[in-house]
Amino acid sequence: MYLTKEEERIYDGEHGWANQICMKILVRLGELFSATRLIPISSAHISGVSYKTLGDAPAEFLERLADADGKARVKATLNPQSFDPEYLEKRLPKHIREKQFNILRQFEKMGFTQSLTCTPYYLEKPKRGSHLAWAESSAVVYANSVLGAWTNREGGPSALAAAIIGKTPDYGMHKAENRKPNILAKVETPLQNEAKFGALGIYLGKILEDNIPIIQGLKNVSEEKLKQLGAALATTGMVNMFHCDIHLEGGKMEKISVEAGDIKRTIEDLSTSSKTKPKLVFIGCPHCSLNEIRQIATLIRGKTVEAGTEFWVCTSRYVKKKAEDYVKKIEKSGGHVLTDMCTIVSWTEMLGIKTIMTNSAKTAYYAPTLNKVETVFAPLKQCLKTVLER
Ligand code: F3S
């Protein structure tokens, strides 16, 4: 891989250990994927922020990096951590809180923005055609497919290294020839709500692997429904991008048909619980947009959350602040608008949560394993019907 003189100096350690180790990570990655050079990025987004998934050894590595003066050279945002600083923090043991806060301190020391969200694009939309180094698969698919930015699906360490060097190896989704569709998915059934878009993603992800589909037949599309679709595609597959441009022709490529039965079976499989009353109803995977919070507040219409059930709406601090009036309505009903956290990487077991109802196909897919809960998967309106008193 070709390195500029300056990059070589970083590689040789002339700019200190932190820069050297990050450069070595990027060069190794580039060599693995036959990249010929590094290219500048306009932002990085880091996953692996929750202490629950990170653990002690990577947290110590972060500390070493921060002590060695590692500094982000580009705008660098963080994925969610393991609890909300206002509501859940009080319910968790001190040692967990301290470990988590220590991780956040290290990132802060290195100049990372404490965004703590998996929808960093609501804070600042990357420009079309800009090169990014984003981890968090749902954000990667959204950036490539909806926003027209260019990013590979980074792992936590490579996104971190890219943030510190300000560059990423030039391969994969950074090359125009790798962004073309190579498979046609025809959706032969109407998808009336966001849960069905999520189910489509789960179904297609298993078939597509790392192919790039043109998805045809989608109606009543919104950015939020595409967010659910992309998050789910990346859950069961290595898909980094989809096209749903009706003007793109499928040509001679392989075709897949998606029928009503495929969506129905996928939805059924994502519900593992027969219980009608979940302990937690959770909306906000990926983190809610302002629109989604407005929709929830409108649908609540002054009703209250049933006693014995928790209702969490997860978003970023940024969106929560913008949604102040809607947040008041949701909280008045007994719900909690939580920021900074992801339910999947939070400590739900410690909170005694055994069943989660959600409109997110990604959460429904992961929660049985990662949270050891049963799941009920349903669209937002049904989730609200369940959690609100009649
Ligand atoms: Fe975001 Fe967690 Fe879902 S990081 S995409 S809320 S699994």
Coordinates of C-alpha atoms in Angstrom, one line a residue, residues 176-308:
A176 CA -17.8 3.6 -7.3
E177 CA -17.7 0.2 -9.0
N178 CA -18.5 -1.6 -5.7
R179 CA -21.7 0.5 -5.2
K180 CA -23.6 -0.8 -8.1
P181 CA -26.6 -3.1 -7.6
N182 CA -26.1 -6.8 -8.5
I183 CA -29.4 -8.4 -7.4
L184 CA -33.0 -7.4 -7.9
A185 CA -35.5 -7.9 -5.0
K186 CA -39.1 -7.5 -6.1
V187 CA -41.5 -6.9 -3.2
E188 CA -44.8 -8.4 -4.3
T189 CA -46.8 -7.4 -1.2
P190 CA -47.7 -4.0 0.3
L191 CA -45.7 -3.2 3.5
Q192 CA -48.1 -1.1 5.5
N193 CA -45.9 -0.1 8.4
E194 CA -42.3 0.2 9.7
A195 CA -42.3 -3.2 11.3
K196 CA -43.0 -4.8 7.9
F197 CA -40.0 -2.8 6.4
G198 CA -37.9 -4.3 9.2
A199 CA -39.2 -7.8 8.6
L200 CA -38.3 -7.3 4.9
G201 CA -34.8 -6.4 5.9
I202 CA -34.4 -9.5 8.2
Y203 CA -35.7 -11.7 5.4
L204 CA -33.6 -10.3 2.6
G205 CA -30.4 -10.0 4.7
K206 CA -30.3 -13.8 5.1
I207 CA -30.5 -14.2 1.3
L208 CA -28.4 -11.3 0.1
E209 CA -25.2 -11.8 2.2
D210 CA -23.0 -8.9 1.0
N211 CA -24.7 -8.3 -2.3
I212 CA -26.2 -4.9 -3.2
P213 CA -29.9 -5.1 -4.1
I214 CA -32.3 -2.8 -6.0
I215 CA -35.5 -3.2 -4.0
Q216 CA -38.5 -2.6 -6.2
G217 CA -42.2 -2.5 -5.3
L218 CA -41.9 -0.4 -2.1
K219 CA -44.7 2.1 -1.6
N220 CA -45.4 4.8 1.0
V221 CA -41.7 4.9 1.7
S222 CA -40.4 7.3 4.4
E223 CA -36.8 7.8 5.7
E224 CA -37.8 6.2 9.0
K225 CA -39.1 3.1 7.2
L226 CA -35.9 2.9 5.2
K227 CA -34.0 3.2 8.5
Q228 CA -35.8 0.1 9.8
L229 CA -35.2 -1.7 6.5
G230 CA -31.4 -0.9 6.5
A231 CA -30.9 -1.7 10.2
A232 CA -32.5 -5.1 9.6
L233 CA -30.7 -5.9 6.4
A234 CA -27.4 -5.3 8.3
T235 CA -28.6 -7.5 11.2
T236 CA -28.9 -10.8 9.2
G237 CA -26.6 -10.0 6.3
M238 CA -23.4 -8.2 5.4
V239 CA -25.4 -5.8 3.2
N240 CA -23.8 -2.3 3.3
M241 CA -26.1 -0.6 0.8
F242 CA -29.4 -0.9 -1.0
H243 CA -31.0 1.0 -3.9
C244 CA -34.7 1.5 -4.1
D245 CA -34.8 3.8 -7.0
I246 CA -37.7 2.8 -9.3
H247 CA -35.8 4.3 -12.2
L248 CA -33.0 1.8 -11.9
E249 CA -33.4 -1.2 -14.2
G250 CA -32.8 -4.7 -12.9
G251 CA -31.3 -5.8 -16.3
K252 CA -30.0 -9.3 -16.4
M253 CA -29.2 -9.7 -12.7
E254 CA -30.5 -12.4 -10.4
K255 CA -34.0 -11.8 -9.1
I256 CA -35.6 -12.5 -5.8
S257 CA -39.4 -12.3 -5.2
V258 CA -40.7 -11.4 -1.7
E259 CA -44.2 -12.6 -1.1
A260 CA -46.7 -11.8 1.7
G261 CA -46.0 -15.2 3.3
D262 CA -42.3 -14.4 3.6
I263 CA -43.0 -11.2 5.5
K264 CA -45.7 -12.9 7.7
R265 CA -43.4 -15.8 8.6
T266 CA -40.5 -13.4 9.4
I267 CA -42.7 -11.4 11.7
E268 CA -43.9 -14.5 13.5
D269 CA -40.3 -15.7 14.0
L270 CA -39.3 -12.4 15.5
S271 CA -41.8 -12.8 18.3
T272 CA -40.7 -15.5 20.8
S273 CA -43.3 -14.7 23.5
S274 CA -46.9 -15.7 23.7
K275 CA -47.4 -13.4 26.7
T276 CA -49.6 -10.5 25.8
K277 CA -48.2 -8.2 28.6
P278 CA -44.5 -7.4 28.1
K279 CA -42.5 -5.9 31.0
L280 CA -41.0 -3.3 28.6
V281 CA -42.3 -1.7 25.5
F282 CA -39.3 -0.2 23.6
I283 CA -39.3 2.1 20.6
G284 CA -36.1 3.7 19.3
C285 CA -33.8 1.1 17.6
P286 CA -32.3 2.8 15.7
H287 CA -32.7 6.0 17.8
C288 CA -35.8 7.9 17.0
S289 CA -36.0 10.9 14.7
L290 CA -37.9 14.1 15.6
N291 CA -40.8 12.8 13.4
E292 CA -41.0 9.5 15.2
I293 CA -41.2 11.2 18.6
R294 CA -43.9 13.6 17.3
Q295 CA -45.8 10.6 16.1
I296 CA -45.6 8.8 19.4
A297 CA -46.7 11.9 21.3
T298 CA -49.6 12.4 19.0
L299 CA -50.7 8.7 19.2
I300 CA -50.6 8.8 23.0
R301 CA -53.3 11.5 23.1
G302 CA -53.3 12.0 26.9
K303 CA -53.5 8.3 27.8
T304 CA -51.3 6.8 30.5
V305 CA -48.8 3.9 30.6
E306 CA -50.3 0.8 32.4
A307 CA -48.9 0.2 35.9
G308 CA -46.3 -2.6 36.0

